[in-house]
Coordinates of C-alpha atoms in Angstrom, one line a residue:
Chain A
X13 CA -1.7 43.4 18.1
X14 CA -0.1 43.0 21.4
X15 CA 3.3 43.3 19.8
X16 CA 2.4 46.5 18.0
X17 CA 1.0 48.1 21.1
X18 CA 4.0 47.2 23.2
X19 CA 6.6 49.1 21.1
X20 CA 4.4 52.2 20.8
X21 CA 4.5 53.5 24.4
X22 CA 8.3 53.4 24.6
X23 CA 8.7 55.2 21.3
X24 CA 7.1 58.6 22.2
X25 CA 9.1 59.1 25.4
X26 CA 12.5 58.4 23.6
X27 CA 12.0 60.8 20.7
X28 CA 8.7 62.7 20.8
X29 CA 8.7 64.5 17.5
X30 CA 10.3 62.6 14.6
X31 CA 9.7 59.0 15.7
X32 CA 6.2 59.7 16.7
X33 CA 5.6 61.1 13.2
X34 CA 7.1 57.9 11.7
X35 CA 5.5 55.5 14.0
X36 CA 2.3 57.4 14.4
X37 CA 0.9 57.2 10.8
X38 CA 1.8 53.6 10.2
X39 CA 0.6 52.4 13.6
X40 CA -2.5 54.6 13.3
X41 CA -3.2 53.5 9.8
X42 CA -2.5 50.0 10.8
X43 CA -4.6 50.0 13.9
X44 CA -7.3 52.0 12.2
X45 CA -7.5 49.7 9.2
X46 CA -7.1 46.6 11.2
X47 CA -9.7 47.6 13.8
X48 CA -12.0 48.8 11.0
X49 CA -11.4 45.7 9.0
X50 CA -11.8 43.4 11.9
X51 CA -14.9 45.0 13.2
X52 CA -16.5 45.7 9.8
X53 CA -16.3 42.3 8.0
X54 CA -17.2 40.2 11.0
X55 CA -20.1 42.5 11.6
X56 CA -21.3 42.3 8.0
X57 CA -20.3 38.7 7.1
X58 CA -20.9 37.1 10.5
X59 CA -24.6 37.7 10.8
X60 CA -25.1 38.0 7.0
X61 CA -23.4 34.7 6.3
X62 CA -24.9 33.1 9.4
X63 CA -28.4 34.2 8.5
X64 CA -28.8 32.7 5.0
X65 CA -26.7 29.7 5.6
X66 CA -28.9 27.9 8.1
X67 CA -31.9 28.7 5.9
X68 CA -30.1 27.5 2.8
X69 CA -28.4 24.6 4.4
X70 CA -31.2 23.2 6.5
X71 CA -33.6 22.3 3.6
X72 CA -30.9 20.5 1.8
X73 CA -29.9 18.7 5.0
X74 CA -33.3 17.0 5.6
X75 CA -33.6 16.7 1.8
X76 CA -30.8 14.1 1.7
X77 CA -32.2 11.8 4.4
X78 CA -35.7 12.2 3.0
X79 CA -34.6 11.0 -0.4
X80 CA -32.7 8.2 1.1
X81 CA -35.7 7.3 3.1
X82 CA -37.9 7.2 0.0
X83 CA -35.5 5.0 -1.9
X84 CA -35.2 2.8 1.2
X85 CA -31.6 2.3 0.4
X86 CA -28.7 2.7 2.7
X87 CA -25.3 2.3 1.3
X88 CA -23.0 0.2 3.5
X89 CA -19.7 1.8 3.9
X90 CA -17.0 -0.3 2.3
X91 CA -13.8 -0.8 4.2
X92 CA -10.4 -1.6 2.9
X93 CA -9.9 -5.2 3.5
X94 CA -6.1 -4.9 3.7
X95 CA -6.5 -2.1 6.4
X96 CA -8.8 -4.4 8.3
X97 CA -6.2 -7.2 8.1
X98 CA -3.5 -4.5 8.9
X99 CA -1.3 -5.9 6.1
X100 CA 1.9 -4.0 5.4
X101 CA 2.7 -6.0 2.3
X102 CA 0.5 -7.6 -0.4
X103 CA 2.2 -10.7 -1.5
X104 CA 2.0 -11.3 -5.2
X105 CA 2.6 -15.0 -4.7
X106 CA -0.7 -15.6 -3.0
X107 CA -3.1 -15.5 -6.0
X108 CA -6.1 -16.5 -3.8
X109 CA -6.0 -13.3 -1.9
X110 CA -5.6 -11.2 -5.1
X111 CA -8.3 -13.0 -7.1
X112 CA -11.3 -11.3 -5.5
X113 CA -10.0 -8.0 -6.8
X114 CA -10.3 -9.1 -10.4
X115 CA -13.3 -8.9 -12.6
X116 CA -14.4 -12.1 -14.3
X117 CA -12.6 -11.2 -17.4
X118 CA -9.5 -10.4 -15.6
X119 CA -9.7 -6.7 -15.2
X120 CA -8.5 -5.2 -12.0
X121 CA -11.5 -3.9 -10.0
X122 CA -11.5 -0.2 -9.3
X123 CA -11.3 1.2 -5.8
X124 CA -14.9 2.4 -5.8
X125 CA -16.1 -1.2 -6.2
X126 CA -13.9 -2.9 -3.6
X127 CA -13.5 -0.1 -1.1
X128 CA -9.8 -0.6 -1.0
X129 CA -7.9 2.4 0.3
X130 CA -5.6 4.3 -2.1
X131 CA -2.4 3.0 -0.6
X132 CA -3.4 -0.6 -0.6
X133 CA -4.9 -0.3 -4.1
X134 CA -1.5 0.9 -5.3
X135 CA 0.2 -2.1 -3.7
X136 CA -2.5 -4.4 -5.0
X137 CA -2.2 -3.4 -8.6
X138 CA 1.6 -4.0 -8.5
X139 CA 1.0 -7.4 -6.8
X140 CA -1.6 -8.4 -9.4
X141 CA 0.6 -7.4 -12.3
X142 CA 3.4 -9.5 -10.9
X143 CA 1.1 -12.4 -10.4
X144 CA -0.1 -12.1 -14.0
X145 CA 3.5 -12.3 -15.3
X146 CA 4.1 -15.6 -13.7
X147 CA 0.8 -17.0 -14.7
X148 CA -0.7 -17.1 -11.2
X149 CA -3.5 -14.7 -12.4
X150 CA -4.9 -14.3 -15.9
X151 CA -4.3 -11.2 -18.0
X152 CA -7.6 -11.9 -19.6
X153 CA -10.0 -14.8 -19.0
X154 CA -9.9 -17.4 -21.7
X155 CA -13.1 -18.5 -23.4
Chain B
X7 CA 26.3 -1.6 -1.2
X8 CA 23.7 -3.1 0.9
X9 CA 22.4 -6.5 0.0
X10 CA 19.4 -6.9 -2.2
X11 CA 16.8 -9.6 -2.0
X12 CA 15.1 -11.1 -5.0
X13 CA 12.3 -13.5 -5.6
X14 CA 13.0 -15.9 -8.4
X15 CA 10.1 -18.0 -9.7
X16 CA 10.3 -20.2 -12.7
X17 CA 7.9 -22.7 -14.3
X18 CA 9.1 -25.9 -15.8
X19 CA 7.1 -28.0 -18.3
X20 CA 4.8 -30.3 -16.4
X21 CA 6.2 -33.4 -18.1
X22 CA 9.7 -32.8 -16.9
X23 CA 11.1 -35.4 -14.5
X24 CA 11.7 -34.2 -11.0
X25 CA 15.4 -35.0 -11.5
X26 CA 15.6 -32.5 -14.3
X27 CA 14.0 -29.8 -12.2
X28 CA 16.5 -30.5 -9.5
X29 CA 19.3 -30.2 -12.1
X30 CA 18.1 -26.8 -13.1
X31 CA 17.9 -25.8 -9.4
X32 CA 21.4 -27.1 -8.9
X33 CA 22.9 -25.2 -11.8
X34 CA 21.2 -22.0 -10.6
X35 CA 22.6 -22.5 -7.1
X36 CA 26.0 -23.1 -8.5
X37 CA 25.9 -20.0 -10.7
X38 CA 24.6 -17.9 -7.8
X39 CA 27.2 -18.9 -5.4
X40 CA 29.9 -18.5 -8.0
X41 CA 28.8 -14.9 -8.6
X42 CA 28.7 -14.2 -4.9
X43 CA 25.0 -14.5 -4.2
X44 CA 23.3 -16.5 -1.7
X45 CA 20.2 -18.6 -2.2
X46 CA 18.3 -18.5 1.0
X47 CA 15.3 -20.7 0.2
X48 CA 14.2 -23.0 -2.5
X49 CA 10.6 -24.1 -2.6
X50 CA 9.1 -26.5 -5.1
X51 CA 5.5 -25.6 -5.4
X52 CA 5.0 -28.6 -7.6
X53 CA 2.5 -28.9 -10.5
X54 CA 0.1 -26.1 -10.6
X55 CA -2.6 -25.0 -13.0
X56 CA -1.5 -21.8 -14.7
X57 CA -3.9 -18.9 -15.2
X58 CA -3.4 -19.0 -18.9
X59 CA -1.7 -21.3 -21.4
X60 CA 2.0 -21.1 -21.9
X61 CA 3.5 -23.0 -24.8
X62 CA 0.0 -24.5 -25.2
X63 CA 0.2 -26.0 -21.8
X64 CA -2.2 -25.5 -18.9
X65 CA 0.0 -26.7 -16.1
X66 CA 3.4 -26.1 -15.0
X67 CA 5.9 -27.1 -12.3
X68 CA 6.6 -24.0 -10.2
X69 CA 9.8 -23.4 -8.3
X70 CA 10.3 -20.5 -6.0
X71 CA 13.7 -19.2 -4.8
X72 CA 14.8 -16.4 -2.6
X73 CA 18.1 -14.8 -3.5
X74 CA 20.3 -12.4 -1.8
X75 CA 23.0 -10.5 -3.6
X76 CA 24.8 -7.2 -3.3
X77 CA 24.9 -6.7 -7.0
X78 CA 22.4 -7.3 -9.9
X79 CA 24.8 -9.0 -12.2
X80 CA 23.8 -12.3 -10.7
X81 CA 20.2 -11.8 -11.8
X82 CA 21.3 -11.2 -15.3
X83 CA 23.3 -14.4 -15.4
X84 CA 20.6 -16.5 -13.7
X85 CA 18.0 -15.2 -16.2
X86 CA 20.3 -16.1 -19.0
X87 CA 20.6 -19.6 -17.6
X88 CA 16.9 -19.9 -17.3
X89 CA 16.4 -18.8 -20.8
X90 CA 18.7 -21.5 -22.0
X91 CA 17.4 -24.3 -19.8
X92 CA 15.2 -26.5 -21.8
X93 CA 12.5 -27.4 -19.3
X94 CA 11.9 -23.8 -18.2
X95 CA 8.9 -22.2 -19.8
X96 CA 8.7 -19.0 -17.9
X97 CA 10.5 -17.2 -15.1
X98 CA 10.2 -14.0 -13.1
X99 CA 12.7 -12.2 -10.9
X100 CA 11.4 -9.5 -8.6
X101 CA 13.4 -7.3 -6.3
X102 CA 11.7 -7.4 -2.9
X103 CA 14.0 -6.0 -0.3
X104 CA 12.6 -2.5 -0.6
X105 CA 9.1 -3.7 0.0
X106 CA 10.2 -5.8 2.9
X107 CA 12.0 -2.9 4.3
X108 CA 8.8 -0.8 4.0
X109 CA 6.8 -3.6 5.6
X110 CA 9.3 -3.7 8.5
X111 CA 9.1 0.1 8.9
X112 CA 5.3 0.1 8.9
X113 CA 5.2 -2.8 11.3
X114 CA 7.5 -1.0 13.7
X115 CA 5.4 2.1 13.3
X116 CA 2.2 0.2 14.0
X117 CA 3.7 -1.4 17.2
X118 CA 4.9 1.9 18.4
X119 CA 1.5 3.4 17.9
X120 CA -0.2 0.5 19.5
X121 CA 2.1 0.9 22.5
X122 CA 1.1 4.6 22.7
X123 CA -2.6 4.1 22.1
X124 CA -3.7 3.0 25.6
X125 CA -2.6 6.4 27.0
X126 CA -4.6 8.2 24.3
X127 CA -7.8 6.3 24.7
X128 CA -8.0 6.5 28.5
X129 CA -8.6 10.3 28.6
X130 CA -11.3 10.0 26.0
X131 CA -13.0 7.1 27.7
X132 CA -13.0 8.9 31.1
X133 CA -15.3 11.8 30.1
X134 CA -17.7 9.5 28.3
X135 CA -17.8 7.1 31.2
X136 CA -18.1 9.8 33.9
X137 CA -21.5 11.2 32.9
X138 CA -23.0 7.7 32.3
X139 CA -22.7 6.3 35.8
X140 CA -20.1 5.9 38.5
X141 CA -20.8 2.2 38.7
X142 CA -21.1 1.6 34.9
X143 CA -17.8 3.3 34.1
X144 CA -15.9 0.1 33.9
X145 CA -18.1 -1.7 31.3
X146 CA -18.3 1.5 29.2
X147 CA -14.5 1.8 29.2
X148 CA -14.2 -1.8 28.3
X149 CA -16.7 -1.4 25.4
X150 CA -15.0 1.6 24.0

């Protein structure tokens, strides 16, 4: 806006008739539409959107905690163990640190179960698969 | 070409004599040096229980080596030797230099950030400590 307004004053003194006709309509149209657009939508959407939103949002807000309270069940946030340890590399040779991420039958546990972050889960799967290949970890548990 | 690093693990039959295992290691070292590679480390992990049966055996004698080479031909040759060697049941070669490089990079990044962190936390700690109390600012800052 400031940039548009700045060129406008110099233009009329330099060439009053033709440039003003050129610059006038676009600038006028621009400023008119922009000012109308800016003033209009915020006026309509701002209060309109702001009005219903608190009403719609608030009931759902207390609804969540209330439900949680009824169930008496608070989920503990799982933290990626490798992030806690600040490990930059997951060693496939250490089967004992990989073992907790396997199910009893030897499946790799999903992220949602262990809370491992995406990056470490990626490294973890590679490490587990390597360990499996050298018989440090089972492909499938034997019966 | 820059040097690559490999982990080489092989499992011998549990009933092989230690001397035979040493013989396998010696031949591998010989082949490696012949092909221009360098064996940096050889570790005998000893008899370990395997996670599943290999050749109907539950245990195996694990040997771990670290190999440095500027070309992959060595790995091919070593694996061929391992395949031929009688006591060897299973082997695995993994290229690790890229991951070690990544580890290094992340470590450096972490240290750099740790060095920068005190400056970042101090401004955030000051506003929180200021409203609490003038006298209690130090414990609050320490806690945060």
